[in-house]
Coordinates of N, CA, C and O and ligand atoms in Angstrom, one line a residue:
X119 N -32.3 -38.6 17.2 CA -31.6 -37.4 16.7 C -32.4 -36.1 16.9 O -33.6 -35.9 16.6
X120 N -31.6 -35.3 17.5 CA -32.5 -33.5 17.3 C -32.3 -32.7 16.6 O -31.2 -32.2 16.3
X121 N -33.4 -32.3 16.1 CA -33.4 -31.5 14.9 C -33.7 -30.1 15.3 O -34.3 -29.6 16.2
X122 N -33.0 -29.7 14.3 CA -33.2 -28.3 14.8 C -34.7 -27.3 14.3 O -35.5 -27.9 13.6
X123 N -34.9 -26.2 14.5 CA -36.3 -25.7 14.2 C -35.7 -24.4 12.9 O -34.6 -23.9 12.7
X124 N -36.8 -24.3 12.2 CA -36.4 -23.5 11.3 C -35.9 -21.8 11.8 O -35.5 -20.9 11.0
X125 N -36.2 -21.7 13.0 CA -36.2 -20.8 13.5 C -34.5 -20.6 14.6 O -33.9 -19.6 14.9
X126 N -34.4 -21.6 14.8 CA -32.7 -22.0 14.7 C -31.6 -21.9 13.6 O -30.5 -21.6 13.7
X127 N -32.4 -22.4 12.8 CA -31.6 -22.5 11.6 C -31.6 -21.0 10.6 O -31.1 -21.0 9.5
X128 N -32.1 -20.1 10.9 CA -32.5 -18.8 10.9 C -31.5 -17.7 11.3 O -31.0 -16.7 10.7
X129 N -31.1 -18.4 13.0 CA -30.0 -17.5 14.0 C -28.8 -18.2 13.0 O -28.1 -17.3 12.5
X130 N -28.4 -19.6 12.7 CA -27.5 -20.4 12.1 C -26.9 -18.8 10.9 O -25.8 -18.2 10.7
X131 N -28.1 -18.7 10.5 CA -27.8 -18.1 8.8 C -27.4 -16.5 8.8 O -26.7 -15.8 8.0
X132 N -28.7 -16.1 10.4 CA -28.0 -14.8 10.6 C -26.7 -14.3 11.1 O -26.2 -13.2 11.1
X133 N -26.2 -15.8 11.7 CA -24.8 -15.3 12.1 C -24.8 -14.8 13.9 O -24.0 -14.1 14.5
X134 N -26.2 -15.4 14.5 CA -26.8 -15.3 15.8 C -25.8 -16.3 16.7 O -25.7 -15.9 17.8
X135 N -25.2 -17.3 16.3 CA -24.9 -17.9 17.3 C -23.1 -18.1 17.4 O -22.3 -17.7 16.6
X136 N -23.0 -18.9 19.0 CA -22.3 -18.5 19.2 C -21.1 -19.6 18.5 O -21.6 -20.6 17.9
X137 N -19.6 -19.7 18.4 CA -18.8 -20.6 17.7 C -19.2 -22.4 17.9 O -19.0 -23.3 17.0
X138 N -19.6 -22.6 19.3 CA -19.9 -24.4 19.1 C -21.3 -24.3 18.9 O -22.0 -25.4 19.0
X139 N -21.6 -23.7 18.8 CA -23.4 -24.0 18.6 C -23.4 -24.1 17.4 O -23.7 -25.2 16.9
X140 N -22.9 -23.2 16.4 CA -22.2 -23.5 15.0 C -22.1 -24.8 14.7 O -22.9 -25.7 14.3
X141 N -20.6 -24.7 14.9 CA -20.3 -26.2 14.8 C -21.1 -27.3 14.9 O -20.9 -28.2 14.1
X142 N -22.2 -27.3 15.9 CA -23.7 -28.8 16.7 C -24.1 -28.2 15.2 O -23.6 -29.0 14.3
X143 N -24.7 -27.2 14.7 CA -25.5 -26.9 13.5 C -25.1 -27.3 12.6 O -25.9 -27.4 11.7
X144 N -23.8 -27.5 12.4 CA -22.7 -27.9 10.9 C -22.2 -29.4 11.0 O -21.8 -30.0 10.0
X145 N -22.3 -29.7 11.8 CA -22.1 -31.1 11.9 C -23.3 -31.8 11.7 O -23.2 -32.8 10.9
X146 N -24.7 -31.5 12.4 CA -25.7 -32.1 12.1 C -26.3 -31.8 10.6 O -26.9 -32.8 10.1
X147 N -26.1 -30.3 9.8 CA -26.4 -30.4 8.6 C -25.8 -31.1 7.9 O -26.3 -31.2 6.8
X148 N -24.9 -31.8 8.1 CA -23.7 -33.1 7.2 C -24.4 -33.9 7.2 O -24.0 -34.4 6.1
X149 N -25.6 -35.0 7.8 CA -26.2 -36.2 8.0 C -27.5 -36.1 8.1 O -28.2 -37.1 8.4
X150 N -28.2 -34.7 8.0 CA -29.4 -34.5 8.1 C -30.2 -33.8 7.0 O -30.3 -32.5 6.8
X151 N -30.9 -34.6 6.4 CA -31.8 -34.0 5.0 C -32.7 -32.9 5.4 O -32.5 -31.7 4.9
X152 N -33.4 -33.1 6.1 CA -34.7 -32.4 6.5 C -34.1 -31.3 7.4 O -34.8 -30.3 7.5
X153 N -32.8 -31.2 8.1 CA -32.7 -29.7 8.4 C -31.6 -29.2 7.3 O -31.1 -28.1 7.4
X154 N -31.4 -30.0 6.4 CA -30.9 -29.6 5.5 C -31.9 -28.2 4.8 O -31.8 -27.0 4.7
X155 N -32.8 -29.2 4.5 CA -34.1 -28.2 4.0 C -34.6 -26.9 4.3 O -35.1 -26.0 3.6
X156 N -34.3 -27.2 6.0 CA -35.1 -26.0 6.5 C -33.8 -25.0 6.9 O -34.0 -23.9 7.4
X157 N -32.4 -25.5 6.8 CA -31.3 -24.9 6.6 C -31.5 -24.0 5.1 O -30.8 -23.0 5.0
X158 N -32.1 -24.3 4.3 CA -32.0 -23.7 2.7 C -33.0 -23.0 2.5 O -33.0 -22.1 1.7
X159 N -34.6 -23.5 3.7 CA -35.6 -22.3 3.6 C -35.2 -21.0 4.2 O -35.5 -19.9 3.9
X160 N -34.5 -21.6 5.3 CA -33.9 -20.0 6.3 C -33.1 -19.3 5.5 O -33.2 -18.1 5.8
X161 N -32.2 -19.5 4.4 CA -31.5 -18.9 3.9 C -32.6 -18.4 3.1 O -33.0 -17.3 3.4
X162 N -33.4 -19.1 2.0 CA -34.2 -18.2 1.4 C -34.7 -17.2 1.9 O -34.7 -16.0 1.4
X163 N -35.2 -17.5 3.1 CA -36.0 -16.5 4.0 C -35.0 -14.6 4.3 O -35.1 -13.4 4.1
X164 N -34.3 -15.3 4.6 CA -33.0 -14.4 5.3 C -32.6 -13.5 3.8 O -32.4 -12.3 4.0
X165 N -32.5 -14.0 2.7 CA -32.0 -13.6 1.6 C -33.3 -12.2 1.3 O -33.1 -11.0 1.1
X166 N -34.6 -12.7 1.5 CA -35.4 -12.0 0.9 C -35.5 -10.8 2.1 O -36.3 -9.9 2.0
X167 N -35.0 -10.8 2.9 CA -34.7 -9.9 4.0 C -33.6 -8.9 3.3 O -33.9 -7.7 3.5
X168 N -32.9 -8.9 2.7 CA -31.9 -8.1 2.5 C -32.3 -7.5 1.4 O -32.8 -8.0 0.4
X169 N -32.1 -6.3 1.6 CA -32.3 -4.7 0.9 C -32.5 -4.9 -0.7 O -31.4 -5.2 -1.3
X170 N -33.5 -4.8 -1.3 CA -34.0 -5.4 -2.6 C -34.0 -4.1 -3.5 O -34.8 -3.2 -3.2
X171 N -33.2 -3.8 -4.8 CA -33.6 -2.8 -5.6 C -34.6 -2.7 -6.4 O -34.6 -2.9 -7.6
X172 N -35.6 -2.4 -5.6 CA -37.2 -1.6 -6.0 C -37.1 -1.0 -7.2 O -37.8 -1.4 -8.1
X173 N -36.1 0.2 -7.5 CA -36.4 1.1 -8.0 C -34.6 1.2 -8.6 O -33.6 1.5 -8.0
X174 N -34.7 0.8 -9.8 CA -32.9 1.0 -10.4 C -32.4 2.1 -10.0 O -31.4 2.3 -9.2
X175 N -33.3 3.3 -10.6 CA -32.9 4.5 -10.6 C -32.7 5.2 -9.6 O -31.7 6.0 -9.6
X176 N -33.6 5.1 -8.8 CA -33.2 5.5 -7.6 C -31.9 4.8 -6.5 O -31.3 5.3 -5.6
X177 N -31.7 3.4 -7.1 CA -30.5 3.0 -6.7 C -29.0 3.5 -7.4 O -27.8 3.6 -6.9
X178 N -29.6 3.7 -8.6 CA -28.5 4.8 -9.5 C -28.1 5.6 -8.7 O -27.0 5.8 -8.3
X179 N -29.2 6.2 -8.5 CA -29.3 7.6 -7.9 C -28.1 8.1 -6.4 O -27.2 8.9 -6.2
X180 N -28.9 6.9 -5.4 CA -27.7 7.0 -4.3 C -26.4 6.8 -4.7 O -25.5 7.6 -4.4
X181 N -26.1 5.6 -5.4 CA -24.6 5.6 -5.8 C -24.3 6.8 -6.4 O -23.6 7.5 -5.7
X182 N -24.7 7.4 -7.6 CA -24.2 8.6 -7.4 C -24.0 9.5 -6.4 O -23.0 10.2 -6.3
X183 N -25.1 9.6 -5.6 CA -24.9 10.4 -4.4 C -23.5 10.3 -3.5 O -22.8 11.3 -3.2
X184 N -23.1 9.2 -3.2 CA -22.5 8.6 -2.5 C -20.9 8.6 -2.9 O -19.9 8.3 -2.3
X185 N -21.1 9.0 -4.5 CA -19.9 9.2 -5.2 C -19.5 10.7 -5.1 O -18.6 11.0 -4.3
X186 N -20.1 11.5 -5.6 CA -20.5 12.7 -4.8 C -19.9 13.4 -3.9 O -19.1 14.3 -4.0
X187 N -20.7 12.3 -2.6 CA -20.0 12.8 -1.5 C -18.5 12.1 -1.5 O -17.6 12.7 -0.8
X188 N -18.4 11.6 -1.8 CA -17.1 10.4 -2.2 C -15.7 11.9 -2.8 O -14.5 12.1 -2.5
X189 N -16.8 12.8 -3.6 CA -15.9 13.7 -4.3 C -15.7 14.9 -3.6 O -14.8 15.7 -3.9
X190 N -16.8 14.9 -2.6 CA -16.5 16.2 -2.0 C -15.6 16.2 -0.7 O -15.3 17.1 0.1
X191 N -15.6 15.1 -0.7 CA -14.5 14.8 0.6 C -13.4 14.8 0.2 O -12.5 14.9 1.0
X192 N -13.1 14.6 -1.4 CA -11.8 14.6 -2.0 C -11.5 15.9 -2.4 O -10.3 16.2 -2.3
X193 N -12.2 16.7 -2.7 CA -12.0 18.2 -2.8 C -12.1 19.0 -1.8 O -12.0 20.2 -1.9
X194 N -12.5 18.3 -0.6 CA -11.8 19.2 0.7 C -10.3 19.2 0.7 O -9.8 20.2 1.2
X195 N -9.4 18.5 0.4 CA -8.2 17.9 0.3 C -7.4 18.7 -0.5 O -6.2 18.5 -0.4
X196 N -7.8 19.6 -1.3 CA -7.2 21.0 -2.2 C -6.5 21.9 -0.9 O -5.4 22.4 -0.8
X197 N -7.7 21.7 -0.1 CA -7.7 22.6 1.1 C -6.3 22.6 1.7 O -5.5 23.5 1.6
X198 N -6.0 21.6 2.3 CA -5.0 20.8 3.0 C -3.7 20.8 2.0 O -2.6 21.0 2.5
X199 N -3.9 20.5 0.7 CA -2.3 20.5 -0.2 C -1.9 22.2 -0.2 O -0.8 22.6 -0.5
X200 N -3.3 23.3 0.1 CA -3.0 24.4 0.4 C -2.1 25.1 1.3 O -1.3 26.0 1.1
X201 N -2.5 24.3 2.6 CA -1.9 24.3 4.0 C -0.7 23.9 3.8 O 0.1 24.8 3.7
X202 N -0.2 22.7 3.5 CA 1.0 22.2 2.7 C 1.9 23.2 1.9 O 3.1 23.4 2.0
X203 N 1.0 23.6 1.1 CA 2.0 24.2 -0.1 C 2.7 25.8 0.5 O 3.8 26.4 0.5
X204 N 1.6 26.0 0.9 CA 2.1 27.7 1.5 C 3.5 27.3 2.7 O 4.5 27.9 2.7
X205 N 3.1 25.8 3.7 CA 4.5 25.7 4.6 C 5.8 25.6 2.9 O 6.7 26.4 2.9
X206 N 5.8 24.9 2.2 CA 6.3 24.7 1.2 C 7.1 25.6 0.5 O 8.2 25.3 0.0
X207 N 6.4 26.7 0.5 CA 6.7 28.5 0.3 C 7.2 28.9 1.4 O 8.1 29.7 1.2
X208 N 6.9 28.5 2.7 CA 7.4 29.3 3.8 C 9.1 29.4 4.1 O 9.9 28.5 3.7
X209 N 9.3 30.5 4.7 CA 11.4 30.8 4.8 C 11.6 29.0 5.0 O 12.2 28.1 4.3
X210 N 10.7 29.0 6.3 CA 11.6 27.6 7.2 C 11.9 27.1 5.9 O 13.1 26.9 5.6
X211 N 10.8 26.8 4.9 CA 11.1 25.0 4.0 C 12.4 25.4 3.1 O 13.2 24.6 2.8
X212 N 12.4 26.9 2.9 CA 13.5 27.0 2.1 C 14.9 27.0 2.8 O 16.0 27.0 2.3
X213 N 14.5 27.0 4.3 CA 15.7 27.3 4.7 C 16.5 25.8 5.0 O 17.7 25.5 4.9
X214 N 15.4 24.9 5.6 CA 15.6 23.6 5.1 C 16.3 22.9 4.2 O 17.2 22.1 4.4
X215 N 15.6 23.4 2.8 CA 15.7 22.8 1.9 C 17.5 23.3 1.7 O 18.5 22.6 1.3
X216 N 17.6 24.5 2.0 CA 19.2 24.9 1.6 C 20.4 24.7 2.5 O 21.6 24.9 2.4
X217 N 19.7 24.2 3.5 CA 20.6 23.1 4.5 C 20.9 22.1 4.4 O 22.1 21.7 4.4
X218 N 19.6 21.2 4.1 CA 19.8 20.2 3.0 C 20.8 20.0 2.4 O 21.6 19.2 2.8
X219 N 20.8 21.0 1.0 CA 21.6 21.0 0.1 C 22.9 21.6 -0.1 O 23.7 21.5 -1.0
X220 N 23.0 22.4 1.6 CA 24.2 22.4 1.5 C 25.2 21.6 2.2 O 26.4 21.8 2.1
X221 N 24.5 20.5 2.9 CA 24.9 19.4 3.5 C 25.4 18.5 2.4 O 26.6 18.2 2.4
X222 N 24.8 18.2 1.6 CA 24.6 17.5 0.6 C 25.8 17.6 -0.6 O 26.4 16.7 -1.1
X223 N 25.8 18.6 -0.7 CA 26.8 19.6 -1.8 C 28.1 19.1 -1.0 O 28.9 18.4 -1.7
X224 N 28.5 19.3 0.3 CA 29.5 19.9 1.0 C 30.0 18.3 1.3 O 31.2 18.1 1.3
X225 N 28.6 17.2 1.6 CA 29.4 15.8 1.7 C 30.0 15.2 0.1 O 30.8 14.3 -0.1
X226 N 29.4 15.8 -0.7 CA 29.6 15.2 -1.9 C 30.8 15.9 -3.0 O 31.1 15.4 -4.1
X227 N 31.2 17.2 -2.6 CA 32.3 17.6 -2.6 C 31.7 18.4 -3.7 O 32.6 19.1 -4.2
X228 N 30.5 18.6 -4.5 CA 30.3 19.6 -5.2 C 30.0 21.3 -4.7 O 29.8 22.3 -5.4
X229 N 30.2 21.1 -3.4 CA 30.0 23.0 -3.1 C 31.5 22.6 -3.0 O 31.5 21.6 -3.7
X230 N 32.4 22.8 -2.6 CA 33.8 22.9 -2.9 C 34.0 23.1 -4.2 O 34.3 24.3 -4.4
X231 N 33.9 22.6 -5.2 CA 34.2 23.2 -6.7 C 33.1 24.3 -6.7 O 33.6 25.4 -7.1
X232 N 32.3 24.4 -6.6 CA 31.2 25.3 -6.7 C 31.7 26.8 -6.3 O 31.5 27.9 -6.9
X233 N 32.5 26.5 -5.0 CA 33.0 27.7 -4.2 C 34.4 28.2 -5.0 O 34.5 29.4 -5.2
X234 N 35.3 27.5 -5.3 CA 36.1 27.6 -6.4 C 35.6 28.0 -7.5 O 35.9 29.0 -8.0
X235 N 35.0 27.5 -7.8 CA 34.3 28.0 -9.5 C 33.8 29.6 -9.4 O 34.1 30.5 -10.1
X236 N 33.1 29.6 -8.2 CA 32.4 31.1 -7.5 C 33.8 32.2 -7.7 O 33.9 33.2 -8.4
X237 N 34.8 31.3 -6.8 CA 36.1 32.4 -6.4 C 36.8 32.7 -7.7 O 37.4 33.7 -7.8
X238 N 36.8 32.0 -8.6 CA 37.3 32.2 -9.9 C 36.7 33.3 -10.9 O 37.4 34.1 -11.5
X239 N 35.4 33.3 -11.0 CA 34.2 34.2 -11.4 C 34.5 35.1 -10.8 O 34.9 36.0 -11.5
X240 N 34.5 35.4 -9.6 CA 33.8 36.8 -8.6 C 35.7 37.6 -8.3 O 35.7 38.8 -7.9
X241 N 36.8 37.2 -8.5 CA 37.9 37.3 -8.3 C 38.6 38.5 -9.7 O 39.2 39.6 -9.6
X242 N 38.3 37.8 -10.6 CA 38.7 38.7 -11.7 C 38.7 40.0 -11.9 O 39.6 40.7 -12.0
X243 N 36.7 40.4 -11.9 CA 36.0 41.3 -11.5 C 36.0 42.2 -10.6 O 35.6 43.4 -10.7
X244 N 36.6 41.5 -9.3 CA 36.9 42.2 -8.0 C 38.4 42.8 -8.1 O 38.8 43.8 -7.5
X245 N 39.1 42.1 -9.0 CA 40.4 42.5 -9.4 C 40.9 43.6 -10.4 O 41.9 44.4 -10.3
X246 N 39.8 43.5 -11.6 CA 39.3 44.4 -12.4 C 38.9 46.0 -11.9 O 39.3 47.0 -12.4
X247 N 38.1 45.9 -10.9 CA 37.6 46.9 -9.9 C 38.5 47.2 -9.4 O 38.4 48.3 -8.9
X248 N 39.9 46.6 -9.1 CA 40.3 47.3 -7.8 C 42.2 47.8 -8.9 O 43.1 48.5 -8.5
X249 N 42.0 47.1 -10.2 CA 43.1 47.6 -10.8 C 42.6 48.9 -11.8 O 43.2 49.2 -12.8
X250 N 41.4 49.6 -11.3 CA 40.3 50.0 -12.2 C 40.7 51.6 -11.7 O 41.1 52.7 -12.2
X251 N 40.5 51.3 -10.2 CA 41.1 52.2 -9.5 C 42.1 52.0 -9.2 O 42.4 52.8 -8.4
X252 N 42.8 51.4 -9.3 CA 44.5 52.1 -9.0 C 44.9 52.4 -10.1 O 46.1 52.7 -10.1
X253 N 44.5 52.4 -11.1 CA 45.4 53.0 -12.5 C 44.8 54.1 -12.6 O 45.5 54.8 -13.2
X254 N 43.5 54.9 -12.2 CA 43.1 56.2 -11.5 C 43.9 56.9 -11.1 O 44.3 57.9 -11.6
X255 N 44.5 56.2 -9.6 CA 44.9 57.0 -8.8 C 46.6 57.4 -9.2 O 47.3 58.3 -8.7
X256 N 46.9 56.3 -10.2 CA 48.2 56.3 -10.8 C 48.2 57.6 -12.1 O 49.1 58.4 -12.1
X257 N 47.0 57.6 -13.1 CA 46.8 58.0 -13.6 C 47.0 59.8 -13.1 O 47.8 60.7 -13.6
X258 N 46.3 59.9 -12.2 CA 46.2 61.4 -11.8 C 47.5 61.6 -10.6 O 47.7 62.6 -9.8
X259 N 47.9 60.7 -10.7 CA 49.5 60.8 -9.7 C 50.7 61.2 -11.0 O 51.6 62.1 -10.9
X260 N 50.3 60.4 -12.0 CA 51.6 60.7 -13.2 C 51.1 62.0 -14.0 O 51.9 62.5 -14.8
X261 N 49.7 62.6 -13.6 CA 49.8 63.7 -14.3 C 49.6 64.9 -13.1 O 49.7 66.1 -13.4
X262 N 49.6 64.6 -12.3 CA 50.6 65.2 -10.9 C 51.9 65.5 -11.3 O 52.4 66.6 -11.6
X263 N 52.4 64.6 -11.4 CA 53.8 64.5 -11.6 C 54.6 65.4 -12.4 O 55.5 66.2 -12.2
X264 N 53.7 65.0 -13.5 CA 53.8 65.4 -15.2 C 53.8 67.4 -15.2 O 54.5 68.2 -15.8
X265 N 52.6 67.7 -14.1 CA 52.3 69.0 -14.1 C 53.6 69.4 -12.9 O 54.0 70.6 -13.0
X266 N 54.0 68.9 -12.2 CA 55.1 69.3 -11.2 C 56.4 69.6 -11.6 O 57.2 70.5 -11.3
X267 N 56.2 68.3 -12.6 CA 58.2 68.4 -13.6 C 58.1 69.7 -14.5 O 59.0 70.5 -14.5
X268 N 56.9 69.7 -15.3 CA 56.9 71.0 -16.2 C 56.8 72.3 -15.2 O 57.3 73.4 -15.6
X269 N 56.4 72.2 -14.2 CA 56.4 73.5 -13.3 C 57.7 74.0 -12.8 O 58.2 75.1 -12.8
X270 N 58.3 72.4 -12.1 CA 60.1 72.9 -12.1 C 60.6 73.0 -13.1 O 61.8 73.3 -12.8
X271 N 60.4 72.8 -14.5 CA 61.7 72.9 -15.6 C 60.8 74.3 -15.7 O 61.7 75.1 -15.4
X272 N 59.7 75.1 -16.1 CA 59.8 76.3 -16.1 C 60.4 77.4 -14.8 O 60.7 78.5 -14.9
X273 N 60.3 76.3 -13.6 CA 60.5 77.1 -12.5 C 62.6 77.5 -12.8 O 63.2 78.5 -12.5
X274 N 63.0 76.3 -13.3 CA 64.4 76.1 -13.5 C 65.0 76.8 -14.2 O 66.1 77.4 -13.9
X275 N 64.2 76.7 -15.7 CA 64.9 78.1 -16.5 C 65.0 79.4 -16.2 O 65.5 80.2 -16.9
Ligands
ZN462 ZN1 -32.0 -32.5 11.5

């Protein structure tokens, strides 16, 4: 049987090799104590390789940093709902928006009453106005009148 070297079993753990070399490595660790062993020293080995917190605080420290930057990337983004908001304000969005809605209105049959309701309102007033002056023009026609008749009945006597 061949065994592997702990230095194989190393690449095994780093993730070095390729998919059937794997597999020879995993099938032989199923039936094999002793590279079992040196399968579990490589891992120890490999473990104490990976980045060890020395120092809490200073590992505090970066996470915070890193949150941080975490936030200032998120508060560039004001920026941007800025750019947004001003198109949002801009004629176009309103003009959009009232095409939209007048699409909307016009399929759903509420601007038709709307425009009725409008013509009912604005009609009165325009009626008001326009019977506003003609009882003016009547007004100073009947005292036309009024001063004409009295001029012929003095002109008469
Ligand atoms: Zn073995």
């Amino acid at each position: 049987m061949k065994h592997y070297s702990k230095e194989e079993w190393l690449k095994y753990v780093k993730n070095e090799l390729n998919k059937d070399v794997r597999e020879g490595f995993e099938n032989h660790l199923y039936g094999c104590d002793q590279c079992l062993d040196l399968y579990l020293q490589a891992v120890a080995e490999e473990e104490s390789h990976l980045p060890i917190i020395l120092n809490e605080a200073d590992f505090t420290d970066s996470i915070m940093a890193s949150i941080a930057e975490y936030k200032n990337n998120h508060i560039e983004r004001p920026q941007v709902r800025k750019k947004s908001k001003s198109f949002y304000q801009s004629a176009l969005f309103h003009y959009s928006i009232a095409a939209a809605m007048t699409i909307l209105l016009m399929t759903t049959g509420v601007f038709q009453s709307i425009t009725k309701y409008a013509e009912n309102v604005q009609s009165p007033s325009f009626k008001e106005k326009e019977t506003s002056m003609t009882e003016g023009i009547v007004n100073k026609t009947f005292a036309w009148m009024d001063s004409l008749e009295t001029k012929n009945k003095k002109e008469g006597k």
